[in-house]
Coordinates of C-alpha atoms in Angstrom, one line a residue:
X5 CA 86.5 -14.5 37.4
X6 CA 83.1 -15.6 38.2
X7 CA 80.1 -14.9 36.1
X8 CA 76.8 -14.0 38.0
X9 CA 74.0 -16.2 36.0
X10 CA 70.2 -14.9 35.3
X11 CA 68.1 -17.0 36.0
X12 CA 64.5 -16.7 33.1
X13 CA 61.8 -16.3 35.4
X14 CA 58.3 -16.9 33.3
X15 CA 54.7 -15.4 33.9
X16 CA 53.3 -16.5 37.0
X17 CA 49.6 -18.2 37.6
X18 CA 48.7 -14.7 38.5
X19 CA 49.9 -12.9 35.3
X20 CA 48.7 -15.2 33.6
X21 CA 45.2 -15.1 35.2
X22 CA 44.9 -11.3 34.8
X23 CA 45.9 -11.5 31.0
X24 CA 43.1 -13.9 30.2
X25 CA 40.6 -11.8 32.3
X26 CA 42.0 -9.1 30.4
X27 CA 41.7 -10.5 27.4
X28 CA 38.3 -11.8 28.0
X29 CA 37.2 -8.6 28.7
X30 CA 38.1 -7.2 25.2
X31 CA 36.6 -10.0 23.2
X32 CA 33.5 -9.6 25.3
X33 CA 33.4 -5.9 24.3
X34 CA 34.7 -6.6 20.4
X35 CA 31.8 -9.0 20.3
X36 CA 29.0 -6.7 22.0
X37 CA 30.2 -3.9 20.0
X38 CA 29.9 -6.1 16.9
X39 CA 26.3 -7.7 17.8
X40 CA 25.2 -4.0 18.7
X41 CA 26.3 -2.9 14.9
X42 CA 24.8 -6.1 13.5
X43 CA 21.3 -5.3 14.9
X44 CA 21.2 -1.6 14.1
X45 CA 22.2 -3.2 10.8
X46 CA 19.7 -5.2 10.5
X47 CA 16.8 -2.5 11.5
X48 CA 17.9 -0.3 9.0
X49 CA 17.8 -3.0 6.3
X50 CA 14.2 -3.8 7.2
X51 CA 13.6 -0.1 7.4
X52 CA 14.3 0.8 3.8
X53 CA 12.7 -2.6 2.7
X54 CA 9.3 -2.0 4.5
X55 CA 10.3 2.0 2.8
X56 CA 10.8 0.5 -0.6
X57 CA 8.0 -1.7 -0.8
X58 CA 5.6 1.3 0.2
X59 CA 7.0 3.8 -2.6
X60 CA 6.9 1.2 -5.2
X61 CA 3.5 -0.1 -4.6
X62 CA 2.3 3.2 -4.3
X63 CA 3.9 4.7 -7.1
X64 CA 2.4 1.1 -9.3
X65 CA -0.7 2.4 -8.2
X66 CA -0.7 5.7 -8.9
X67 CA 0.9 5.1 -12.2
X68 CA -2.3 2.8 -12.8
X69 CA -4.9 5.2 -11.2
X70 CA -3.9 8.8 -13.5
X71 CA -4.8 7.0 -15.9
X72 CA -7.9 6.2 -15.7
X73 CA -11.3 6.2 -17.3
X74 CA -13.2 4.3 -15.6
X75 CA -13.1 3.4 -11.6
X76 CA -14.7 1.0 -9.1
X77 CA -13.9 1.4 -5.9
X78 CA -14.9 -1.2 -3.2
X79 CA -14.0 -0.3 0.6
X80 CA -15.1 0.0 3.8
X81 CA -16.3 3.0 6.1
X82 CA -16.5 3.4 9.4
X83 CA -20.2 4.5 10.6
X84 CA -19.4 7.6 12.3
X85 CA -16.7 8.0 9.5
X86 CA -14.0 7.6 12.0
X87 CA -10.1 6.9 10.9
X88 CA -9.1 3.8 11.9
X89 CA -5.5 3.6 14.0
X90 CA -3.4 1.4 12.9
X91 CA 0.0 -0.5 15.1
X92 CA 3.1 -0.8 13.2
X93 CA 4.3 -3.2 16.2
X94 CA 0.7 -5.0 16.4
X95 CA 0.2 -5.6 12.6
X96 CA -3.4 -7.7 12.8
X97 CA -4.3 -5.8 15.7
X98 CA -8.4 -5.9 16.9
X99 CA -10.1 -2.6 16.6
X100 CA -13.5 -1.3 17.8
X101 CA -14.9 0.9 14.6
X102 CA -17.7 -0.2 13.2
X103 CA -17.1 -0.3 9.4
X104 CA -19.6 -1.0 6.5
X105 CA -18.7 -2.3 3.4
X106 CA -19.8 0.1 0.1
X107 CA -19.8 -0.8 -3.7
X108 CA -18.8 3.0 -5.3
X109 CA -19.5 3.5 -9.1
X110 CA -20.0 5.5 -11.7
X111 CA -23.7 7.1 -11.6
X112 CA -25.0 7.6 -14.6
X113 CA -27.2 10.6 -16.2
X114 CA -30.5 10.0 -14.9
X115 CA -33.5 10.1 -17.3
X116 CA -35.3 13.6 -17.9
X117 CA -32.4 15.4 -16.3
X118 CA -28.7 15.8 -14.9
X119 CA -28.3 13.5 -11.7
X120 CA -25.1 14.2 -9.4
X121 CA -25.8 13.6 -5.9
X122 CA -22.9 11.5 -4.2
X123 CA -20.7 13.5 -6.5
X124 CA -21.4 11.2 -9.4
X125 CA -21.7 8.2 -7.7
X126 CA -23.9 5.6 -7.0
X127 CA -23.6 4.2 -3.7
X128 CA -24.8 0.7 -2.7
X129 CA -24.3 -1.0 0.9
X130 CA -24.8 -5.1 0.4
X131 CA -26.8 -4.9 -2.1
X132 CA -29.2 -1.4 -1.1
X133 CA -28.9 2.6 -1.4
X134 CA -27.5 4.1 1.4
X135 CA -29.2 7.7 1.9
X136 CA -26.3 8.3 4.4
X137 CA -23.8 7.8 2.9
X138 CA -21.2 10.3 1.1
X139 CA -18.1 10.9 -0.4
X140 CA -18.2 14.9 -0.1
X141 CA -20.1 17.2 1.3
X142 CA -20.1 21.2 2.2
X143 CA -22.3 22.8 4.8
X144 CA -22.2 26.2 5.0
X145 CA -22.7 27.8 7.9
X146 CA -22.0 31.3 9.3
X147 CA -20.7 32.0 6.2
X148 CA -18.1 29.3 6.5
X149 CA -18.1 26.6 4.4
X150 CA -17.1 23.1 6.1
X151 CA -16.0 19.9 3.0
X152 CA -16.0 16.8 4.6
X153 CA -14.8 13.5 2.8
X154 CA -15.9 9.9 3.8
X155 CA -12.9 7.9 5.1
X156 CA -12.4 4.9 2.6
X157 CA -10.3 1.9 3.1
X158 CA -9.8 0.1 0.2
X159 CA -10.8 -3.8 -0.4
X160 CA -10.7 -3.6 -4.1
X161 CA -9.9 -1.3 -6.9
X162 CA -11.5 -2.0 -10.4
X163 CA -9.9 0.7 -13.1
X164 CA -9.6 0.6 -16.6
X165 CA -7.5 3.2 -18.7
X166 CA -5.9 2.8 -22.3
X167 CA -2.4 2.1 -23.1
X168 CA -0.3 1.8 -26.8
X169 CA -1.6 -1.2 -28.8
X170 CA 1.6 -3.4 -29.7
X171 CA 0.3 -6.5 -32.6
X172 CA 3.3 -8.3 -31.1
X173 CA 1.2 -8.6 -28.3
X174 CA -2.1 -10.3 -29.8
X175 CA -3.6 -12.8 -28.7
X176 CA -5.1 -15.6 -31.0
X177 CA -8.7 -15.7 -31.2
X178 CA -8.9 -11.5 -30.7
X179 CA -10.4 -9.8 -34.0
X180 CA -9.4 -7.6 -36.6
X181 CA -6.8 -4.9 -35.2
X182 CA -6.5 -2.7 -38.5
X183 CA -6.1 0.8 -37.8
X184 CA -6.1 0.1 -34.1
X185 CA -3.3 2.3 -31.7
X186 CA -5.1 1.6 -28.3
X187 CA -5.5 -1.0 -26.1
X188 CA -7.5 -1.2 -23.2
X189 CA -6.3 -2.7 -19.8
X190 CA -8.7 -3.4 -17.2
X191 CA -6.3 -3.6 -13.7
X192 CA -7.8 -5.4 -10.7
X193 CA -6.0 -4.5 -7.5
X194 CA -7.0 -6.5 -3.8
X195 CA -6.1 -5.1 -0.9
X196 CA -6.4 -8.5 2.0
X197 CA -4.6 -8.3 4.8
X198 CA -0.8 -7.8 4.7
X199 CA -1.1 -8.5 0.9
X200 CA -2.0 -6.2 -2.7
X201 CA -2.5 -8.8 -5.4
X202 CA -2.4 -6.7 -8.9
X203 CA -4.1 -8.6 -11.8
X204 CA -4.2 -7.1 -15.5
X205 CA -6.1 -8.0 -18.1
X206 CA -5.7 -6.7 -22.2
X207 CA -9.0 -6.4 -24.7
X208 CA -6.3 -7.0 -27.5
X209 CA -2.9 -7.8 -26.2
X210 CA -4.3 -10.9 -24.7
X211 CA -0.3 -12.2 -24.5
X212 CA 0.1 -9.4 -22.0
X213 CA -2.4 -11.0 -19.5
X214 CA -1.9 -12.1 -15.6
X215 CA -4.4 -14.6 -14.1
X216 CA -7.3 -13.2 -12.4
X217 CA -7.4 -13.0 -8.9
X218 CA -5.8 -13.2 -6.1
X219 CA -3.0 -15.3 -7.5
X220 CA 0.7 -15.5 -6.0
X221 CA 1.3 -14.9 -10.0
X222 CA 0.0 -11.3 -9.0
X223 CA 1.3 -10.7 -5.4
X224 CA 2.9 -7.0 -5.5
X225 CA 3.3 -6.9 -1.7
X226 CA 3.4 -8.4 1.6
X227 CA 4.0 -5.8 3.8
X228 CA 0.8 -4.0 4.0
X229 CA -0.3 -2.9 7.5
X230 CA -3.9 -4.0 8.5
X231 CA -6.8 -4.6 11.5
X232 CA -9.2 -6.6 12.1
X233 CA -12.7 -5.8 13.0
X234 CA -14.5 -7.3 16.3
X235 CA -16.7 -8.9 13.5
X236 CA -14.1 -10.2 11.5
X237 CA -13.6 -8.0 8.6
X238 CA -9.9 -7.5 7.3
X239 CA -9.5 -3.9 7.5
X240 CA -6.1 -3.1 4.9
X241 CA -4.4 0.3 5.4
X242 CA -5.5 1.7 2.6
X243 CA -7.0 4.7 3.5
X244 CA -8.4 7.2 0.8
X245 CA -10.8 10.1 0.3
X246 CA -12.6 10.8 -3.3
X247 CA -13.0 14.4 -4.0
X248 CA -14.5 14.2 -7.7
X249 CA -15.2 17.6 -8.3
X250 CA -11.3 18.0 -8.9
X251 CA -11.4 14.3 -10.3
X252 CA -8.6 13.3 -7.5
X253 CA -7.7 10.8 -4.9
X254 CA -5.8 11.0 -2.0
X255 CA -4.1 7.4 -1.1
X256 CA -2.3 7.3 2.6
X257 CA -0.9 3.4 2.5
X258 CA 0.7 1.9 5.9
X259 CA 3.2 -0.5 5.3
X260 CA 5.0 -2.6 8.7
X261 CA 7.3 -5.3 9.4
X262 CA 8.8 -6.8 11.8
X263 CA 8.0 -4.0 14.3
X264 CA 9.2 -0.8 11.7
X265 CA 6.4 1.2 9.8
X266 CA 6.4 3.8 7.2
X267 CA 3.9 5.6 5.5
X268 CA 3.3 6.9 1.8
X269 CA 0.8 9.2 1.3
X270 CA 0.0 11.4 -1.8
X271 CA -2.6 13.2 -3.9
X272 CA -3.6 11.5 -7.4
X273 CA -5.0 14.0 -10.1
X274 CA -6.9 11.7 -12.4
X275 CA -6.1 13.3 -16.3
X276 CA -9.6 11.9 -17.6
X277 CA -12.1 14.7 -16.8
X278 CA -15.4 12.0 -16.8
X279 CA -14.0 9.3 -14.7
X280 CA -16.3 10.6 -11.6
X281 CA -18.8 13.0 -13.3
X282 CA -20.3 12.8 -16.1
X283 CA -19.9 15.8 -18.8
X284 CA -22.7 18.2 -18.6

């Protein structure tokens, strides 16, 4: 009897053509699918940095400012107290307002009398009173009454407060600390550019001391949002309002990178009553 042989046939050029297109198909999609994930990745990592870097620099700062009994604030203002708008994708960007730049401290009781206009402060533009300028005001009118505060962005913010004296922490040279259970720290914070620089500086604890300045030893952040004036100032968004009949500030901070933004924004209730006013 004869046996009838099979002959093995293999793939043809054809077959073997479509397989590879196939196949080149689904690594195409496997590797869009993949670089797709790994930039949606990558914007939600830089979201919840640029996120994380605003609530921890604002809660630093607001940690620093409750406590407070004593404040300088140094900051600019726009001229028809506009608020300046700032571009999360244009970080840097040139702006039109007109801003003037304002020295705010303490004012203090003036001779033969009590002295609170400006709230408390006293208010000097390069070097001379301002008349115009405000922090708060009411009008009344119709009997409606209308409080308006004066748009602040921050350039610098000098504030002192007390914290627990620790003798581990003395410095050599400091005096006599018998009895002592406070300390004072004198916090400088710089608001320039993208940048807060945060410098602190002990009475007692000299050990506990940062260089002065704006140091990289003292660089807090680097994603601050900012503008830039068509003369050249360096307008950080840091944007705050003073209202110190309630001995408060409200701090709205812009942070941005790489195109994402987020903004922290809260009220500050300062627990030192005199800090603003002083005590009638």
């Amino acid at each position: 009897m004869i046996l009838n042989k099979k002959k093995n046939k293999g793939f043809t050029l054809v077959e073997l053509m479509v397989a590879l297109a196939v196949l080149a198909l689904l690594i195409v999609a496997v590797v869009t699918f993949m670089s797709h994930e790994s930039v949606i990745l990558r914007k939600e990592e830089a979201d919840i940095a640029v996120q994380n870097s605003a609530q921890e620099t604002y809660n630093e700062l607001a940690d620093i400012i409750v406590q407070a009994n004593y404040i300088k604030i140094e900051a600019y203002c726009a001229a028809d107290n506009s608020v300046v708008e700032f571009s999360k994708k244009d970080v840097g960007k040139a702006i039109s307002n007109n801003m003037g730049e304002y020295v705010i401290t303490k004012k203090s009781l003036a001779a033969g009398g009590l002295n609170f206009e400006d709230n408390g402060y006293n208010i000097s533009n390069g070097g001379a009173g301002d008349s115009t300028f405000y922090l708060m005001k009411t009008v009344k009118a119709g009997g409606t009454a209308t409080t308006t505060f004066s748009n602040l962005y921050l350039k610098r913010l000098t504030v002192k407060y007390s914290v627990p004296y620790d003798s581990a922490f003395k410095g050599s040279g400091v005096g006599s600390d018998l009895g002592v259970e406070k300390d004072t720290c004198t916090a400088e914070i710089f608001f320039d550019k993208n940048k807060i620089y945060i410098s602190k500086q002990y009475d007692l604890m000299t050990r506990l001391n940062t260089v002065s300045g704006m140091d990289d030893e003292n660089l807090y952040s680097t994603k601050l949002n900012y503008a830039v004036t068509s003369d050249g100032k360096n307008i950080s968004a840091v944007h705050c309002t003073v209202d110190a009949n309630s001995q408060s500030i409200r701090l709205s901070m812009d942070f941005a990178d790489n195109g994402f933004g987020y903004t922290v924004d809260g009220m500050i209730n300062i627990r030192n009553s005199n800090v603003f006013i002083d005590p009638k």
